[in-house]
Coordinates of C-alpha atoms in Angstrom, one line a residue:
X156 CA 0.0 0.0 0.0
X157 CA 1.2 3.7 -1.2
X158 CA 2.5 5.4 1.6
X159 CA 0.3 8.2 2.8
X160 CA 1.6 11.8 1.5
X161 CA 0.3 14.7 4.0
X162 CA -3.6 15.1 3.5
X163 CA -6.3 16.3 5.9
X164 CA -9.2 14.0 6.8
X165 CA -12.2 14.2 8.9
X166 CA -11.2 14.1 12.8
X167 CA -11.9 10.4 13.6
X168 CA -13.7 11.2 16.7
X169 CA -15.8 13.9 17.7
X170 CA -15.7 16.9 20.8
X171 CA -17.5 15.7 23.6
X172 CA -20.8 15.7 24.5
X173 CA -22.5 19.0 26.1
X174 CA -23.3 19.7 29.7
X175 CA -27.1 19.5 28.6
X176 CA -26.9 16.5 26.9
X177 CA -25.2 14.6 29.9
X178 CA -27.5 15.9 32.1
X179 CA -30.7 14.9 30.1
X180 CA -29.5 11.3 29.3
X181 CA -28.5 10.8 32.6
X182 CA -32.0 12.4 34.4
X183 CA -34.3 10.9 31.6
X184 CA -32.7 7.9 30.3
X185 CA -30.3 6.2 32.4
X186 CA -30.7 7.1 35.5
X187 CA -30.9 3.6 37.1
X188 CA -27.5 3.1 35.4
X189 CA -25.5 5.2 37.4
X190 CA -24.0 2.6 39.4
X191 CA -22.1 1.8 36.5
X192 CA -19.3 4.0 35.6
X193 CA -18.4 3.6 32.3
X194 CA -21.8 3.0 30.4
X195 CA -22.7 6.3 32.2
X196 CA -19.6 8.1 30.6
X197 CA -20.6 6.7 27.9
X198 CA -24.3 7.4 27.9
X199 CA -24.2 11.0 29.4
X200 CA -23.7 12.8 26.2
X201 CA -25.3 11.1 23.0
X202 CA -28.2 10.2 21.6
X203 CA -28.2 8.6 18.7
X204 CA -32.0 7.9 17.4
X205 CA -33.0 3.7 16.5
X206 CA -36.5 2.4 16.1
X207 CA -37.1 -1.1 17.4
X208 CA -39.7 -3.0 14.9
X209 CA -42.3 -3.7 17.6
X210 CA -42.9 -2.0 21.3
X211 CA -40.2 -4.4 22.5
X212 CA -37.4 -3.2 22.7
X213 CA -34.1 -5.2 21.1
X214 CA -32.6 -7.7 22.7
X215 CA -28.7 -6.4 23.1
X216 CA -26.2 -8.7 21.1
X217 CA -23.5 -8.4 18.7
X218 CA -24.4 -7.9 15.1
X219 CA -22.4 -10.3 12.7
X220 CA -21.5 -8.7 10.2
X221 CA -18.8 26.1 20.9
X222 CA -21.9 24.4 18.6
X223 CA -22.2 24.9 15.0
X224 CA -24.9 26.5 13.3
X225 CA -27.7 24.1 11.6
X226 CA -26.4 23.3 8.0
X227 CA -27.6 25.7 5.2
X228 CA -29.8 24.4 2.4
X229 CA -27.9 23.4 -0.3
X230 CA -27.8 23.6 -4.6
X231 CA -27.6 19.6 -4.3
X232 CA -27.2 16.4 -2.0
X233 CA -23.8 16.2 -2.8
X234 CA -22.1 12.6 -1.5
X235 CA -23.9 11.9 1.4
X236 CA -26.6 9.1 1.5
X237 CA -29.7 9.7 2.9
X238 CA -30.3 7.7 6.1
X239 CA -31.5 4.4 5.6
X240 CA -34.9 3.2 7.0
X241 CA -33.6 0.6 9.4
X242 CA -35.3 -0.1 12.9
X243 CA -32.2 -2.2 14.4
X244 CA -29.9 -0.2 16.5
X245 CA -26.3 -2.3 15.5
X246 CA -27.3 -2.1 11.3
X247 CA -28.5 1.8 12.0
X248 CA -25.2 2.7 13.8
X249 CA -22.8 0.7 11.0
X250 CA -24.6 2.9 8.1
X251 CA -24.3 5.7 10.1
X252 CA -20.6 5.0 10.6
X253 CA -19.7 4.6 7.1
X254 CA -21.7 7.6 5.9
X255 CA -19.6 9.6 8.6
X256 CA -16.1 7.8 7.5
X257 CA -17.2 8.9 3.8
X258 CA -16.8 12.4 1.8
X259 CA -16.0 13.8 -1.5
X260 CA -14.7 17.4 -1.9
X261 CA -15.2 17.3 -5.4
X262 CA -18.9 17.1 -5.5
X263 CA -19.5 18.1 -2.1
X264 CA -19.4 21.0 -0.6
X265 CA -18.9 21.7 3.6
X266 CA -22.5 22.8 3.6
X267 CA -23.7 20.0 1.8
X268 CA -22.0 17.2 3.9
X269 CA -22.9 18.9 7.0
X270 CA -27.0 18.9 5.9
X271 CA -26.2 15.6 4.8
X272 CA -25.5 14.6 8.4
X273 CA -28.3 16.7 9.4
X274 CA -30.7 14.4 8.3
X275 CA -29.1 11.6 9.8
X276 CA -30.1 12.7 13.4
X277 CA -33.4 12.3 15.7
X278 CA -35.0 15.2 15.7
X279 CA -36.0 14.8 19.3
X280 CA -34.0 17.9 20.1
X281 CA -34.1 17.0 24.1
X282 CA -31.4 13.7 23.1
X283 CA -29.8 14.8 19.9
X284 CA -26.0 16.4 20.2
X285 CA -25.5 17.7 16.7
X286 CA -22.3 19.2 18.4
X287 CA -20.5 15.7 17.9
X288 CA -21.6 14.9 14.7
X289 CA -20.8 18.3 13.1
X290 CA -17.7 18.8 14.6
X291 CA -16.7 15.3 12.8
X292 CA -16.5 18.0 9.9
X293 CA -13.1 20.1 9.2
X294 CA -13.7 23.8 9.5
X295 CA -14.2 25.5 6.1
X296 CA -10.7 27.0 5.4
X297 CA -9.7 23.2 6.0
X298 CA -12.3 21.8 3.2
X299 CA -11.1 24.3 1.1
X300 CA -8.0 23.1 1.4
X301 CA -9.1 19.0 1.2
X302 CA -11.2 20.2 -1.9
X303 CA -7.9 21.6 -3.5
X304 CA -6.8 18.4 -3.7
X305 CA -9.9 16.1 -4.6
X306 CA -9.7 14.4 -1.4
X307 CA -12.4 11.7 -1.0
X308 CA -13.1 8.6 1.3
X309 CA -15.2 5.6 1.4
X310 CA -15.5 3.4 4.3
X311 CA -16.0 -0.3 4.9
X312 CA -17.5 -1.8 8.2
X313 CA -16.1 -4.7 9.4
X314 CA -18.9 -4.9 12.5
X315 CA -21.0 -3.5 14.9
X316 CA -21.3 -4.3 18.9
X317 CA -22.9 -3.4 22.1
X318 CA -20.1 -2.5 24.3
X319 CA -19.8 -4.9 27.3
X320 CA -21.0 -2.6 29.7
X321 CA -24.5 -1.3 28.3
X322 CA -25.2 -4.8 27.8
X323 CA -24.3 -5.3 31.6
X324 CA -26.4 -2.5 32.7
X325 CA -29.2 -3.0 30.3
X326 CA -29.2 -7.3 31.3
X327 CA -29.4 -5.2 35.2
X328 CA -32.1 -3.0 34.6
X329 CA -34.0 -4.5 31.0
X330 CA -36.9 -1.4 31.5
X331 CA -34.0 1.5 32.2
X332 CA -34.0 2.0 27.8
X333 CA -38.2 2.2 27.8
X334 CA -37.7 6.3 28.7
X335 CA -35.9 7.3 25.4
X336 CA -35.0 4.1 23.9
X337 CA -31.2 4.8 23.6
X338 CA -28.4 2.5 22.6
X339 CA -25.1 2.7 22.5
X340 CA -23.4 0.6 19.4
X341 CA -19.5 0.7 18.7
X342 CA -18.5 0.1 15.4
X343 CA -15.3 -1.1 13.6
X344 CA -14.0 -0.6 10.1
X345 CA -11.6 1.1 7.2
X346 CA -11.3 4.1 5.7
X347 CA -9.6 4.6 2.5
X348 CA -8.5 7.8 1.7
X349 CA -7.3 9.3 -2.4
X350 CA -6.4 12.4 -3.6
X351 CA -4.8 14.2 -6.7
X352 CA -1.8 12.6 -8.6
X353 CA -2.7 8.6 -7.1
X354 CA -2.3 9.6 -3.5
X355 CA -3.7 7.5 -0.8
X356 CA -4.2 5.8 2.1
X357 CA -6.1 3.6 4.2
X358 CA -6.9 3.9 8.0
X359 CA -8.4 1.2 10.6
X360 CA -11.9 3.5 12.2
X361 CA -14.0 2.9 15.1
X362 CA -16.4 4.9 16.7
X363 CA -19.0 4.6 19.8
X364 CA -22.4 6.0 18.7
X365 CA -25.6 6.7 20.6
X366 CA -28.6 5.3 18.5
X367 CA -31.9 6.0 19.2
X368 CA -34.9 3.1 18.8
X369 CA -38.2 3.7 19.7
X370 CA -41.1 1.4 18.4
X371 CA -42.1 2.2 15.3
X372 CA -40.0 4.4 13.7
X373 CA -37.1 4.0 12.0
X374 CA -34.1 4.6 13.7
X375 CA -31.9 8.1 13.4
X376 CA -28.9 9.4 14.7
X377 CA -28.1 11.4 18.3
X378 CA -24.8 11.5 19.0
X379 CA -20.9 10.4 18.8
X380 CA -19.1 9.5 21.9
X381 CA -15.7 11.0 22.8
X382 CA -14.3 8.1 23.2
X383 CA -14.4 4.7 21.4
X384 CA -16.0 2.0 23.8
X385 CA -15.7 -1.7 23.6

């Protein structure tokens, strides 16, 4: 594999979550939870947005396989896929990792990606962090400067998981997710990275989202953790 000239990419991993956001996951959602420590670090600041396919909620277990503005409308879509209707919180978060892992500054721009995401996210406003998600994307002198060179990435997933200790604390408390039917997934894969003149790269990813899954509705996006969970 070509040896990776200097390039910018998307941060891997987001800021971390807000103030407000820890404090409503952990008063709303979570709150018998607390006794754990780490599924609470985890849980205090996202919020990603999953629908389960019936009023039961799913069963945990591994699957196989300062804040920014709201993003401007847009000339086109650009790159980004719209969100997939998909009421499983592990297949939700790995689409939702890839589409994050993946840009094109040629046909994209900074705008464009960042309404993209947009429509990624639960619009329950009282769980969703858009700080996380949007500060995934570089600040727009940087794009500029990624579009300069036709930078572009794809992503492959290689799985998805419930870290060990939201199973743990969901297998404690089963009716604890009922509130605002949050999961927390982490996801593993590759990013490969091209630019002009053949350049390119490829990087391992992973990333600890927040999915949302309440019955009957597909799922959507509330937040990226600061810090990859396993």
């Amino acid at each position: 594999m070509r040896k990776r000239s200097p390039s910018f990419s998307l941060p891997s991993y987001g800021v971390g979550w807000s103030a407000n956001r820890r404090i409503a996951i952990v008063t709303c959602v979570v709150a018998v939870l607390l006794a754990i420590a780490g599924i609470v670090a985890l849980l205090t600041g996202s919020g990603n947005s999953h629908q389960a396919p019936d009023t039961t909620a799913p069963a945990p277990g591994d699957s196989p396989s300062s804040t920014e503005a709201a993003p401007k409308p847009s000339s086109g879509p650009g790159s980004v896929p719209n969100p997939p209707q998909i009421a499983e919180p592990v297949a939700y978060a790995r689409a939702a990792a890839q589409m994050l892992w993946s840009y094109d500054t040629r046909d994209t721009s900074r705008d464009q990606q960042l309404a993209g995401m947009r429509a990624w996210m639960t619009t329950e406003t009282k769980y969703a962090d858009w700080t996380s998600v949007s500060g995934q994307v570089p600040d727009p002198v940087l794009w500029s400067r990624m579009a300069d060179q036709d930078q572009r990435a794809t992503a492959g997933v290689t799985e998805g998981h419930y870290p060990s200790a939201f199973k743990q604390a969901l297998a404690e408390d089963p009716s604890a997710i009922t509130e605002a039917y949050i999961y927390v997934v982490t996801v593993n894969g590759k990013q490969q990275i091209a630019w002009k003149k053949g350049g390119g790269g490829a990087e391992e990813r992973a990333v600890t989202l927040a999915v949302q899954c309440r019955p009957s509705r597909d799922c959507a996006l509330a937040a990226i953790a600061p810090s990859v969970t396993q």
